[in-house]
Structures are given as structure tokens and as C-alpha cells.
Short mmCIF file of C-alpha atoms in Angstrom, two decimals:
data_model
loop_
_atom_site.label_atom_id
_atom_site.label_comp_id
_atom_site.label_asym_id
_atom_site.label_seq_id
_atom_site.Cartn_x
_atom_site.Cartn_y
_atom_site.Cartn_z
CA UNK A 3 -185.47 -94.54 18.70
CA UNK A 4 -186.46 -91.30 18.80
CA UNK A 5 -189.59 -89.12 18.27
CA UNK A 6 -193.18 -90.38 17.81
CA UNK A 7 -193.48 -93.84 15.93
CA UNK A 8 -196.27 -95.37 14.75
CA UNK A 9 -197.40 -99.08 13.70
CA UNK A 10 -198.19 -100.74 10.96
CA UNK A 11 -197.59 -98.14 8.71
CA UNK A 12 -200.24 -99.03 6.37
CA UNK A 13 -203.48 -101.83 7.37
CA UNK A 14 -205.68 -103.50 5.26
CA UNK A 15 -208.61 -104.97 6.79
CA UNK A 16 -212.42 -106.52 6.53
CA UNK A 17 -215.48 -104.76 8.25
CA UNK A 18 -215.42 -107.78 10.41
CA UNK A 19 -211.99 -107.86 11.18
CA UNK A 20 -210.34 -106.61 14.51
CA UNK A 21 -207.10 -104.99 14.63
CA UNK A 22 -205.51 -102.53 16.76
CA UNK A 23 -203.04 -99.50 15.99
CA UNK A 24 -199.89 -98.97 18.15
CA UNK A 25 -198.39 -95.01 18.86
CA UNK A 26 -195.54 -94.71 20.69
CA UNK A 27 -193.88 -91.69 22.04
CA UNK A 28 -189.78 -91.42 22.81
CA UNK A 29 -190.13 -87.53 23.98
CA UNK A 30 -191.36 -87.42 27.47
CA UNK A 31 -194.91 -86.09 26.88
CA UNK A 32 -197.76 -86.22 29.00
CA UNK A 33 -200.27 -85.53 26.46
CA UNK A 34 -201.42 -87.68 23.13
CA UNK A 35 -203.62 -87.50 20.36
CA UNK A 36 -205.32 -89.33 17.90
CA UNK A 37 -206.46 -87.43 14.24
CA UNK A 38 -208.23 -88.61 11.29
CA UNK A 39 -206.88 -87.54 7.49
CA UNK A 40 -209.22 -88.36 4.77
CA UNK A 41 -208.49 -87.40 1.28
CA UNK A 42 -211.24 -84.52 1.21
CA UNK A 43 -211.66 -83.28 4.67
CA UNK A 44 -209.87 -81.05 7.21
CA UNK A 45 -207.70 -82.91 9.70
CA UNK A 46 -209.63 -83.95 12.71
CA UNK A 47 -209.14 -84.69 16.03
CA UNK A 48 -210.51 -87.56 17.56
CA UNK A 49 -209.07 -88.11 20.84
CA UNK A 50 -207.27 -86.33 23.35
CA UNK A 51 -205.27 -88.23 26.43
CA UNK A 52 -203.51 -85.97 28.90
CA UNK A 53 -201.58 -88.02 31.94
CA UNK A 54 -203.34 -91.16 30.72
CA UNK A 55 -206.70 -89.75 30.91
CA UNK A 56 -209.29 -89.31 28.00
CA UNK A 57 -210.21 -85.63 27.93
CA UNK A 58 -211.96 -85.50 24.24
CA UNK A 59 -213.70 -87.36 22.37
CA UNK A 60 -214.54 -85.44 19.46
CA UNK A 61 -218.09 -87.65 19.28
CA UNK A 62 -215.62 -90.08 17.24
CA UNK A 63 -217.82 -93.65 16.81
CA UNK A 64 -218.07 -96.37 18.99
CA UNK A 65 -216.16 -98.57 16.59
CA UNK A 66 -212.98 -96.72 16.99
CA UNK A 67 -211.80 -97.86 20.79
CA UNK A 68 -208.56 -95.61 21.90
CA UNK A 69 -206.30 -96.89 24.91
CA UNK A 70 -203.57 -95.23 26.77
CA UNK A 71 -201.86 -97.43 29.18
CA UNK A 72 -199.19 -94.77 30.57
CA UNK A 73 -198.16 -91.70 29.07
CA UNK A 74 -196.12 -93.02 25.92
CA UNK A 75 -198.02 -95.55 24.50
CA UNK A 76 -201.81 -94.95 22.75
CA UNK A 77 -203.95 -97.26 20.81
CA UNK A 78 -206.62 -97.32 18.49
CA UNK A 79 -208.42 -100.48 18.69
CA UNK A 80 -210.61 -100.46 15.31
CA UNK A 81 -213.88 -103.17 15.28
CA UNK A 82 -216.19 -103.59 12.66
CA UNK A 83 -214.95 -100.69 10.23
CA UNK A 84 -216.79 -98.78 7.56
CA UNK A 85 -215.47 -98.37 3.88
CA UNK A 86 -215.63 -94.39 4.58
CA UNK A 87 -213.31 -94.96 7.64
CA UNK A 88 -210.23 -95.47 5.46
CA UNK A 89 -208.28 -92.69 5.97
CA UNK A 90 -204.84 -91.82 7.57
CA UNK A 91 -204.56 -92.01 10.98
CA UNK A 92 -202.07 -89.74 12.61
CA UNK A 93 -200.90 -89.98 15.96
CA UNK A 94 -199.05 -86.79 17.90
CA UNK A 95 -197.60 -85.83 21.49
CA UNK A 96 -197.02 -83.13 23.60
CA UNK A 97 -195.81 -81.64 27.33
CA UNK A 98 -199.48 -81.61 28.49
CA UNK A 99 -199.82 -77.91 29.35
CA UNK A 100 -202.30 -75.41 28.87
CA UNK A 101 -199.27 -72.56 28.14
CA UNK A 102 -200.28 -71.14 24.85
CA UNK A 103 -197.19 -72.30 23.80
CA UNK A 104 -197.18 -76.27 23.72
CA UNK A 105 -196.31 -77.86 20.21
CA UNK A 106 -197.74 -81.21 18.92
CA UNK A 107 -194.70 -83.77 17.22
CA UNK A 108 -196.65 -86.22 14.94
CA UNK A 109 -195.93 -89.63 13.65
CA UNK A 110 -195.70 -90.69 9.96
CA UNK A 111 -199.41 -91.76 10.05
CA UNK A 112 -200.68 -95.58 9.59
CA UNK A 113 -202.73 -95.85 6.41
CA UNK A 114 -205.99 -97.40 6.68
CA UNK A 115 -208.41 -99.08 4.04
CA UNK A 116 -210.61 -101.24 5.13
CA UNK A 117 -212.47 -103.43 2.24
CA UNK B 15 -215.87 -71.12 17.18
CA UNK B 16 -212.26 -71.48 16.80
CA UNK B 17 -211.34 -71.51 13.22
CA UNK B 18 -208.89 -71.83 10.26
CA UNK B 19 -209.28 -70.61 7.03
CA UNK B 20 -205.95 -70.78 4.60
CA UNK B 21 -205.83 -70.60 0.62
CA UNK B 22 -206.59 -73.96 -0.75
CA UNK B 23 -204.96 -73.71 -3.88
CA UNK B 24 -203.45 -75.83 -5.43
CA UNK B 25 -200.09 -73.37 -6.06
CA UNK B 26 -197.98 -74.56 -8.52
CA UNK B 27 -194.38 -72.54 -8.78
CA UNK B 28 -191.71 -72.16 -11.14
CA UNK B 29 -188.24 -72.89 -8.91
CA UNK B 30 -186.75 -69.93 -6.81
CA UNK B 31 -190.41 -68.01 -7.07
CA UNK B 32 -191.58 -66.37 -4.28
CA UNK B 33 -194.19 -67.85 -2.29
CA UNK B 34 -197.17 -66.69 -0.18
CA UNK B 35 -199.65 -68.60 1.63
CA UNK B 36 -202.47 -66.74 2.75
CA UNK B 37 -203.78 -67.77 6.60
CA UNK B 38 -206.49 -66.07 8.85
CA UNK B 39 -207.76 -66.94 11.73
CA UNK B 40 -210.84 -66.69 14.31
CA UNK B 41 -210.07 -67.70 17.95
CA UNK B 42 -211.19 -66.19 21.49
CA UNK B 43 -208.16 -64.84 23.32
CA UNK B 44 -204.79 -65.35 21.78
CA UNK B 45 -204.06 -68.44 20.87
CA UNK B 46 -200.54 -70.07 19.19
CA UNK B 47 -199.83 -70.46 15.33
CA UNK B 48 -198.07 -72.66 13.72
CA UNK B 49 -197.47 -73.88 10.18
CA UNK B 50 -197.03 -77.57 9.72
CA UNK B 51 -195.57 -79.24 6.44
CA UNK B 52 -196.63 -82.71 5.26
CA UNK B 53 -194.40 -84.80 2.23
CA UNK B 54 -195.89 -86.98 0.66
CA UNK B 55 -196.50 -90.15 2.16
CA UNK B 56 -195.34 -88.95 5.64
CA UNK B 57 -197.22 -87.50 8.78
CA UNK B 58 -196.80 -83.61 9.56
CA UNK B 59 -193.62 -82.01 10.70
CA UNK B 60 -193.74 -78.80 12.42
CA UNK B 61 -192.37 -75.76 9.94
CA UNK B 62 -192.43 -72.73 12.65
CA UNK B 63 -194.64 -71.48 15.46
CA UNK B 64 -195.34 -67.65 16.61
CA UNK B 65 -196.60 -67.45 20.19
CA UNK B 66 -198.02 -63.84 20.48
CA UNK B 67 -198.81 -61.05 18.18
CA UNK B 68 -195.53 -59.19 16.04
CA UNK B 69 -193.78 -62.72 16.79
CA UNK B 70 -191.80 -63.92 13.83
CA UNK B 71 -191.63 -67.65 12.95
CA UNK B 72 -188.93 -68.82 10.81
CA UNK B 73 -187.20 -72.23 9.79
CA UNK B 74 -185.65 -73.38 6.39
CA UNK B 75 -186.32 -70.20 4.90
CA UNK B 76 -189.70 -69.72 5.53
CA UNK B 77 -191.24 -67.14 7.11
CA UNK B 78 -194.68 -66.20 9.04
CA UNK B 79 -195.73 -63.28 11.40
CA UNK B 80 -198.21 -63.33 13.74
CA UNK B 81 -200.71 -60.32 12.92
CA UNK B 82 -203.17 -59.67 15.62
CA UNK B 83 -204.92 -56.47 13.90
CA UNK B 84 -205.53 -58.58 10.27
CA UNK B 85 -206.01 -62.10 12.40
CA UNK B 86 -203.57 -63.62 10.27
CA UNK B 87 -200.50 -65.47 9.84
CA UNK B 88 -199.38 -66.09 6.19
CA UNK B 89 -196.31 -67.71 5.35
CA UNK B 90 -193.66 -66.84 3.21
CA UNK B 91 -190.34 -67.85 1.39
CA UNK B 92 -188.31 -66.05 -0.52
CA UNK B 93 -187.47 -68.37 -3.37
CA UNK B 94 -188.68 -72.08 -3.39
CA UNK B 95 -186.80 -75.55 -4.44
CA UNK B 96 -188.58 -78.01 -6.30
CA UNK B 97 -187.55 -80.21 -2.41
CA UNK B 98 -190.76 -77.58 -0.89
CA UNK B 99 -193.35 -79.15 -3.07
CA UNK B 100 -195.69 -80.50 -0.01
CA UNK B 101 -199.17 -79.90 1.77
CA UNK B 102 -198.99 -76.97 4.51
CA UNK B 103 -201.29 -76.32 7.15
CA UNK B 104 -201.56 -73.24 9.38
CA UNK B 105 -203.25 -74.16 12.85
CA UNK B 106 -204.13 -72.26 16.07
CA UNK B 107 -204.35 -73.75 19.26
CA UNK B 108 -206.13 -73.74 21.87
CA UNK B 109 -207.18 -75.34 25.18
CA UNK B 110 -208.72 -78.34 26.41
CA UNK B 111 -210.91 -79.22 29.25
CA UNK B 112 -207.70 -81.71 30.46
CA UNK B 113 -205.65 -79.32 31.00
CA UNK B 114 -203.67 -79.57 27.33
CA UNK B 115 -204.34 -77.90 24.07
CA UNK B 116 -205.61 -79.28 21.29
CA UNK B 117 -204.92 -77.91 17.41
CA UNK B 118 -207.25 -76.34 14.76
CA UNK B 119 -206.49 -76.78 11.69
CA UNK B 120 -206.92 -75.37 8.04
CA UNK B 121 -207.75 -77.64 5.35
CA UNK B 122 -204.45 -77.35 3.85
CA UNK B 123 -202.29 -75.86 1.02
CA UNK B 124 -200.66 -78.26 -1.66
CA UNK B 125 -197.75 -76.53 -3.28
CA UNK B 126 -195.64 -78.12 -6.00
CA UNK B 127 -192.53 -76.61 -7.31
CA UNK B 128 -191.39 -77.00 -11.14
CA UNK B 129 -188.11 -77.49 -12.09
#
């Protein structure tokens, strides 16, 4: 498989409920990232990971949890979840340079509503 | 700050029309461009990139020119297909503490394209 995946595609869940969303990269990136879609706002960025390590948080909630075991896999462990938190949830990849010229690949999103 | 600002539209085109998408920009130093496309339901693909000013991006017929004196970078196609109707977002980036880049985005352009 190729490219940046991402799973489940699409997660219902409770504001108690705990459940965890899987990226995974194919491309040989050092560098991942987390964003937020919601229907009326700008994309955001949540997290940054470059060589495993976190190196923003853009002052993204405690309930969202991100994890980056080595450089082609990143989580987003989600824990008691707000209504307003259902969104899209995009994943992306990259070298990992500070060039100018490095380009972000995104996966087809995992869609989030949370009851 | 670092910022984004593209038409919002909606634009809503008759088949082989020509199209313009207005972007600007506001960024310290010179960052990249880039205009990505999202279909609906999936995440973002990347359209074409420009890398320093008079650079010309181009892919699938669409076209975008990075304009240092006007701070823009506005993206163009000749004639559109009805198989263009999407959400497009012009982004700059620019660097993180980590030693990667992160993207800026606008808020995003939904085109459709009539038959």
C-alpha cells in the first residue's frame, strides 16, 4: 500500500467513550501531522511530529492525546469528546525539512461525530 | 502573522469556462505556495506548488504563478469539466520550531461545474 492511509474512515462515538485514530505513512517521511476540518472553519493544525518528536501543539485540548511511535505511524487517542469536536480529522506527511520547499501528502480523513 | 486569504465563493461554472481563483498572501520571508484540491468525501490532494517568486505551478491544466510584488498566487484553468467541481485551498508554508514546516491555509474555494 502506498501513500498515507488512515483508519476508521468514519467513527461514531459517546462523550464517554475512548477510541483511538490510526495514520499510517508508506512514503518515507520523517515528519507528521495532525489537522482538524470542521464544516465552518479554516483547516487547522493541531499537531506537528518531526523524527518522532512533538514540536506543536497548536494549544489543541487535553482530550485529544496524539502518539507517534516511529516515524510512520501517528495516533490520535480521543477521551471524553465534545459534540463541537466532530469534525474531519486529516492526517499528512512529509521529508521533515525546513527547505522552503517540503510538500505535505494527506490521507482521506477519518470522519468524526461524537453523540 | 502568517496568513491566507483566497475568494470564498461559492463559484459555480458553466463547463469549459474559464476559471480564476483569487489568492493573496502575508508571510515574513518567502515562503512556498501551493494549491491543494479536496473531492468530496476525500482528504486533500496536492494540485501544484511554486517555490519562489515568477515560478509557475501547473498540473491537470491548472495553472498558478507565484507573484512576489502583488503577494499573490491565483489559480487558473483554461476551460473546466464538470470532473473539477471540488473545494481548493491555496496555502503558504512556513517553518517550525522542529525543524519542519508546517502549512497555512485559506479557508477554501468550493467550485462546482454545470454540465
Amino acid at each position: 500500500e502506498t501513500g498515507v492511509t488512515q483508519t476508521p474512515r468514519h467513527l461514531v462515538m459517546g462523550m464517554t467513550n475512548k477510541k483511538s485514530l490510526k495514520c499510517e505513512q508508506h512514503l518515507g517521511h520523517n515528519a507528521m501531522y495532525w489537522y482538524k476540518q470542521s464544516a465552518k472553519k479554516p483547516l487547522e493544525l493541531m499537531f506537528v511530529y518531526n523524527f518522532k518528536e512533538q514540536t506543536e501543539n497548536n494549544s489543541v485540548p487535553s482530550r485529544f492525546s496524539p502518539e507517534c511511535p516511529n516515524s510512520s505511524h501517528l495516533f490520535l487517542h480521543l477521551h471524553t469528546l465534545q459534540p463541537e469536536d466532530s469534525a474531519l480529522y486529516l492526517c499528512a506527511s512529509a521529508l521533515g525539512t525546513a527547505s522552503g520547499t517540503d510538500t505535505q501528502y494527506f490521507g482521506p480523513g477519518t470522519r468524526l461525530t461524537v453523540l | 502573522g502568517d496568513s491566507v486569504t483566497q475568494m470564498e465563493g461559492p463559484v459555480t461554472l458553466s463547463e469549459e469556462a474559464f476559471l480564476t481563483i483569487n489568492c493573496t498572501y502575508t508571510a515574513t520571508g518567502y515562503p512556498s505556495l501551493f494549491w491543494y484540491v479536496q473531492y468530496p468525501g476525500e482528504g486533500l490532494q496536492l494540485l501544484l506548488k511554486a517555490t519562489k517568486a515568477d515560478d509557475k505551478g501547473s498540473n491537470k491544466g491548472f495553472e498558478a504563478t507565484y507573484r512576489k510584488e502583488t503577494t499573490s498566487f491565483h489559480l487558473e484553468k483554461g476551460s473546466v469539466q464538470v470532473s473539477d467541481s471540488a473545494v481548493y485551498f491555496c496555502a503558504l508554508s512556513v517553518p517550525t520550531q522542529g525543524g519542519s514546516e508546517k502549512l497555512v491555509f485559506g479557508k477554501g474555494t468550493k467550485l462546482t461545474v454545470n454540465p
